[in-house]
Short mmCIF file of C-alpha atoms and ligand atoms in Angstrom, two decimals:
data_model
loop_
_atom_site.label_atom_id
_atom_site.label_comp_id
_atom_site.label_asym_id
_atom_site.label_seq_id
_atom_site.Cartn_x
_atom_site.Cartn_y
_atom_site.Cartn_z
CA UNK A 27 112.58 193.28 43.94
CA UNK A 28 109.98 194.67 41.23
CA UNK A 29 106.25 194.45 41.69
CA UNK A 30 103.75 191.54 40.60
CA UNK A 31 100.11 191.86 40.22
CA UNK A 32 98.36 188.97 38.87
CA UNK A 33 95.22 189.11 36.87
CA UNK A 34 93.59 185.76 35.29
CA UNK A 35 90.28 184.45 34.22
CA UNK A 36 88.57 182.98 30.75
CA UNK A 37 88.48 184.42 27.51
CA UNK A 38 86.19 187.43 27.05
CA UNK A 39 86.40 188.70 31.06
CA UNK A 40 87.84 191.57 30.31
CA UNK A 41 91.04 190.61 31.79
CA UNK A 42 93.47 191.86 29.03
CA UNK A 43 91.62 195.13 28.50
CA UNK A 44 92.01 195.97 32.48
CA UNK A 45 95.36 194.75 32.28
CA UNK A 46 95.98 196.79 30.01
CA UNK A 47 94.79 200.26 31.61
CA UNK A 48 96.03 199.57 35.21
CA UNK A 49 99.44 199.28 33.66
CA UNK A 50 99.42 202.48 32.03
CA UNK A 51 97.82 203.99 34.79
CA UNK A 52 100.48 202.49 37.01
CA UNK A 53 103.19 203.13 35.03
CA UNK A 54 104.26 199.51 34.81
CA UNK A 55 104.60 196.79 31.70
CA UNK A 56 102.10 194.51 30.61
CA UNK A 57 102.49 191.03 30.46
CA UNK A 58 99.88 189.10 28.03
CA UNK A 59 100.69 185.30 28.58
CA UNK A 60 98.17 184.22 26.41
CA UNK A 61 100.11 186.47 23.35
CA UNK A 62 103.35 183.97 24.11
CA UNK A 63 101.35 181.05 23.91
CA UNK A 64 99.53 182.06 20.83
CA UNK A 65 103.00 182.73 19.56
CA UNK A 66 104.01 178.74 19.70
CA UNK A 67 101.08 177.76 18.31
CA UNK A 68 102.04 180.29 14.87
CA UNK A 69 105.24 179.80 15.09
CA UNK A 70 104.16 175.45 14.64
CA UNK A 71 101.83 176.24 12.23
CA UNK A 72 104.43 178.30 9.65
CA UNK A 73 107.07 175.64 10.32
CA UNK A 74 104.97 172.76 9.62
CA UNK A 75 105.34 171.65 12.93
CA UNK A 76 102.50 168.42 14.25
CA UNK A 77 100.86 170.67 17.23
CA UNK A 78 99.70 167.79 18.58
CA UNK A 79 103.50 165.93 18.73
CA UNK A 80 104.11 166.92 22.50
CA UNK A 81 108.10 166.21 21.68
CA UNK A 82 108.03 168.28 18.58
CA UNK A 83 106.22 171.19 20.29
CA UNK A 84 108.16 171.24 22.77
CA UNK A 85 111.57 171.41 21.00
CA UNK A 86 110.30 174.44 19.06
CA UNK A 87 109.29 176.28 21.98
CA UNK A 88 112.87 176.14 23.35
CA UNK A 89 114.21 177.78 19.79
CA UNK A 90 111.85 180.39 19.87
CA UNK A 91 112.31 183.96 21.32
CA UNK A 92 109.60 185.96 22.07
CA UNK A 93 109.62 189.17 23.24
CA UNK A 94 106.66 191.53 24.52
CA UNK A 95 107.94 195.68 23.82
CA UNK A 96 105.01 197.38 24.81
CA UNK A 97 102.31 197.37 22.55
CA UNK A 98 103.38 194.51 19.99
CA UNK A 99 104.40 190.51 20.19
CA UNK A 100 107.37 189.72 18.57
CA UNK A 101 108.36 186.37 17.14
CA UNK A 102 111.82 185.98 16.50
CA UNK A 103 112.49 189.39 15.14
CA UNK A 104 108.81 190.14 13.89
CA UNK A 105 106.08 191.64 15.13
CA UNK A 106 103.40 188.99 14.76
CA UNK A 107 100.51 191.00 16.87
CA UNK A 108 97.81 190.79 14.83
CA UNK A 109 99.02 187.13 13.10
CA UNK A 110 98.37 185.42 16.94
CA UNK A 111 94.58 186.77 16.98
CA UNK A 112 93.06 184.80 14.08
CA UNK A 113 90.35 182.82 14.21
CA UNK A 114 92.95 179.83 13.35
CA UNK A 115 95.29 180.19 15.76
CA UNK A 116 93.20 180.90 18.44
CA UNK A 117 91.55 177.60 17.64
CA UNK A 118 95.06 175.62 17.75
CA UNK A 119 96.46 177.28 20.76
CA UNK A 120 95.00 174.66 22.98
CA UNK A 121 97.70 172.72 21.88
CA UNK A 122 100.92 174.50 23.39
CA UNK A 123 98.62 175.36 26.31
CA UNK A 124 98.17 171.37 27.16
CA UNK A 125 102.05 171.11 26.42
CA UNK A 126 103.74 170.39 29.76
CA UNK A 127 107.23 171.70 28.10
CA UNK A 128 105.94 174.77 26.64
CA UNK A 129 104.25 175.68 29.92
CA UNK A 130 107.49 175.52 31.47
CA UNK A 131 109.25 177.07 29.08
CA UNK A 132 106.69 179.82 29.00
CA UNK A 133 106.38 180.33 33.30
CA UNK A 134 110.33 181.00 32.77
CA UNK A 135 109.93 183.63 30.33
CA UNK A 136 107.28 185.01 32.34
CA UNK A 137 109.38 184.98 35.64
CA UNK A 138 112.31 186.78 33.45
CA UNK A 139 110.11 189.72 32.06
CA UNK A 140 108.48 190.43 35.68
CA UNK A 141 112.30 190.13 37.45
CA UNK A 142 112.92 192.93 34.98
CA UNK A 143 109.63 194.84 35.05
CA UNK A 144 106.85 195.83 37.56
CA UNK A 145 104.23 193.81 35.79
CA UNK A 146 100.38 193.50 35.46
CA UNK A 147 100.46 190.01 33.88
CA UNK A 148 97.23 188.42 32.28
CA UNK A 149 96.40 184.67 31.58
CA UNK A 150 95.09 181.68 33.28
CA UNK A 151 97.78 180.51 35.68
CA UNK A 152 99.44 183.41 36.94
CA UNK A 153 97.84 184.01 40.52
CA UNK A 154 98.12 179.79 40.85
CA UNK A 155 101.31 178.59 39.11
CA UNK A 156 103.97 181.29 37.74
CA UNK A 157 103.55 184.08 40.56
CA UNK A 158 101.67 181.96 43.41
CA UNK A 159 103.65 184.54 45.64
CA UNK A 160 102.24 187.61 44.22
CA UNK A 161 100.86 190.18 47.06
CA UNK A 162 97.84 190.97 45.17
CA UNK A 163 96.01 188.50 42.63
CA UNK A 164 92.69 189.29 40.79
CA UNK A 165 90.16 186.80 38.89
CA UNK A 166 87.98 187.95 36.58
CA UNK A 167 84.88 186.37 35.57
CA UNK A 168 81.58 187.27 33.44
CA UNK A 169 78.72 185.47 32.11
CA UNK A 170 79.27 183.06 28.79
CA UNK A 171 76.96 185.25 26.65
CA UNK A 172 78.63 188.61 26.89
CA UNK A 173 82.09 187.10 26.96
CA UNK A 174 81.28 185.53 23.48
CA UNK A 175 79.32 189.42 22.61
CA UNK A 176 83.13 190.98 23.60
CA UNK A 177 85.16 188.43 21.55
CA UNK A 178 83.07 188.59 18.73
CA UNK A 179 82.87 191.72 18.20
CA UNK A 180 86.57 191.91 18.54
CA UNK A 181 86.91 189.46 15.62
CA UNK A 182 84.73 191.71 13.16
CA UNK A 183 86.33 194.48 14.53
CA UNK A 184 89.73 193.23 12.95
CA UNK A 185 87.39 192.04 9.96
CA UNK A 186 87.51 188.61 10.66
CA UNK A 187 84.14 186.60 9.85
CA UNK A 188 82.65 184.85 12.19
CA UNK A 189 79.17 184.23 13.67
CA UNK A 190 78.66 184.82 16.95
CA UNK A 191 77.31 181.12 17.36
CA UNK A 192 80.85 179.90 15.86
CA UNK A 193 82.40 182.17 18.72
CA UNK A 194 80.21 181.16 21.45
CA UNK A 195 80.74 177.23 20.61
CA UNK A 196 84.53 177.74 20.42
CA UNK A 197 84.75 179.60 23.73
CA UNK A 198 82.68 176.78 25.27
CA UNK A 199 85.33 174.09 24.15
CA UNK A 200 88.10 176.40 25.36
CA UNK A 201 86.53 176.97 28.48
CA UNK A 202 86.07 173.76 29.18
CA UNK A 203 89.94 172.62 28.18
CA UNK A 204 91.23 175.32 29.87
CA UNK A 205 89.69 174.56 33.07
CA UNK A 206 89.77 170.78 32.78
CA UNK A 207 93.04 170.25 31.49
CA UNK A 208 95.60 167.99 33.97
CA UNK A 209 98.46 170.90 33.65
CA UNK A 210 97.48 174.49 35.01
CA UNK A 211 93.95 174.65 35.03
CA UNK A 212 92.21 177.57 34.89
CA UNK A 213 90.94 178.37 38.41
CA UNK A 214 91.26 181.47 40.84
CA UNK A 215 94.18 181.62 43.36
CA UNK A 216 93.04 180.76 47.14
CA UNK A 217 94.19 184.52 47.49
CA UNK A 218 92.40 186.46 44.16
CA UNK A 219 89.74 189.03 44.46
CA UNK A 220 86.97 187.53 42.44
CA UNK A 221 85.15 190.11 39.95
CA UNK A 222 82.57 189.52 37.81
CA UNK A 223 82.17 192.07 34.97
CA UNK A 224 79.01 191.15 33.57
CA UNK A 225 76.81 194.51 32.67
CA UNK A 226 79.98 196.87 33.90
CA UNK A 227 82.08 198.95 32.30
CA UNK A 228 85.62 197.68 31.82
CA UNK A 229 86.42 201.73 33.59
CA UNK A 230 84.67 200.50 36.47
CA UNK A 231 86.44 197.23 36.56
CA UNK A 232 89.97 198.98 35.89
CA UNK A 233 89.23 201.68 38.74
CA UNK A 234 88.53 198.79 41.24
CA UNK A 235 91.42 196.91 40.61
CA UNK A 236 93.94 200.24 40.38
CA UNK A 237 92.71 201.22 43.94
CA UNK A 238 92.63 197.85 45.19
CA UNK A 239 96.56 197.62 43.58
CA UNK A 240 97.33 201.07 45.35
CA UNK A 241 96.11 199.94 48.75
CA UNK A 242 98.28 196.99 48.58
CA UNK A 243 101.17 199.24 48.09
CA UNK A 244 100.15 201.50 50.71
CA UNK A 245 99.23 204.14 49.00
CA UNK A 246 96.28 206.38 48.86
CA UNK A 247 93.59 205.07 46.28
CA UNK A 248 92.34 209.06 45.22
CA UNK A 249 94.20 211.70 43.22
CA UNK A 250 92.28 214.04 44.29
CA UNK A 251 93.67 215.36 47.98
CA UNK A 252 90.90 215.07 50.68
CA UNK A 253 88.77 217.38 51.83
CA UNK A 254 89.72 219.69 54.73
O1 LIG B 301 94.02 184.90 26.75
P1 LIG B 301 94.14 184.33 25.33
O2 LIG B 301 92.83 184.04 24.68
O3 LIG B 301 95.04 185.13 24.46
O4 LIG B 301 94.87 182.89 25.52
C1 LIG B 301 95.17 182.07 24.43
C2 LIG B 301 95.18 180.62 24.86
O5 LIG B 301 96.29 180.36 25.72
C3 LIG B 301 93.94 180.12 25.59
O6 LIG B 301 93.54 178.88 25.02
C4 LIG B 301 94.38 179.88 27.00
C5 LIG B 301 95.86 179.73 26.92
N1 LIG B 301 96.57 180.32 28.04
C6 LIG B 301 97.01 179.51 29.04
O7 LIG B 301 96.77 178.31 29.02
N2 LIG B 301 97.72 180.05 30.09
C7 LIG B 301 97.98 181.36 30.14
N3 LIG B 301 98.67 181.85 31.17
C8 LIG B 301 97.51 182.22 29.12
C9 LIG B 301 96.80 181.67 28.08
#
């Protein structure tokens, strides 16, 4: 039986960057759930495809195949990982994450890769819906103003304009759909380890959640041996 540990929270909490760093800490693969549904919502856009036709949506999603190697998304045979992280698609995304069938869809590709893989998987369901048996869970959290600061400053960073009131506005809207929406709303498992990253490092945030991962697993949380 591989190894689960679920990480979810809004945009901008730091969640795929700690994700990111316990897995390579741990040795295990990343799972960004947010990449596969950005993926749908590209994938609708280059075919032409009504987002907002629930059928439609749907039926694509089932054709697709996306696969996560580490380090890159790729949609049916290409990598797409920088296509899914425009300002456009995040914008339309909402639309295959309000899609009943392309949730499904998506929680069995999810279930596939972690039956295959000790995972660290990212999103906004994972500790709740796809893995609500996962031994450890974690939900990350951080004021609206610095999330917005983060995911701004990843959009220039990719040279994407984009004024940080445009980013702070969107983020709003997606906050509120993603935690208001009927299907898998975003909200921490019963079970998750609430942490709130405002003014720390994303180190601090990674070390916290490796150690609290390694206790789980029963092993000893410092590399260093102790002190005799
Ligand atoms: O984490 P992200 O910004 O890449 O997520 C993109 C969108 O997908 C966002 O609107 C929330 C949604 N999402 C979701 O509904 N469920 C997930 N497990 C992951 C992402």
């Amino acid at each position: 039986m591989r190894r689960v540990v679920t990480i979810d929270g809004p945009a901008g909490s730091g969640k795929s960057t700690v994700a990111r760093i316990v897995a390579d800490r741990l040795g295990w693969r990343l799972l960004d759930t947010g990449a596969m549904y950005r993926s749908v919502a590209l994938a609708a856009l280059r075919a032409g495809v009504d987002l907002a036709d629930e059928e439609a949506l749907g039926d694509l999603a089932a054709r697709l195949t996306v696969s996560l190697p580490p380090g890159q998304v790729v949609l049916d045979g290409r990598d797409v990982s920088r296509d899914i992280r425009t300002v456009e698609v995040t914008r339309v995304t909402r639309f295959a994450a309000q899609n009943p069938r392309v949730r499904q869809i998506l929680a069995g590709w999810q279930r596939a890769f972690a039956a295959e893989n000790d995972t660290i998987t990212e999103g906004r369901d994972q500790g709740t819906i796809v893995f609500p048996d996962a031994p450890c869970k974690f939900f990350l959290t951080a004021n609206p103003t610095e999330r917005a600061r983060r995911r701004h400053a990843e959009f220039l960073q990719r040279g994407e304009s984009i004024s940080f009131e445009d980013v702070l506005r969107d983020q709003q809207r997606r906050d509120a759909e993603d935690t208001e929406r009927a299907i898998a709303p975003l909200r921490a498992a019963d079970d998750a380890a609430v942490l709130d990253t405002t003014g720390r490092t994303i180190d601090e945030i990674a070390t916290l959640v490796e150690s609290a991962v390694r206790c789980s697993l029963g092993e000893s949380p410092f590399s260093e041996p102790p002190l005799s």
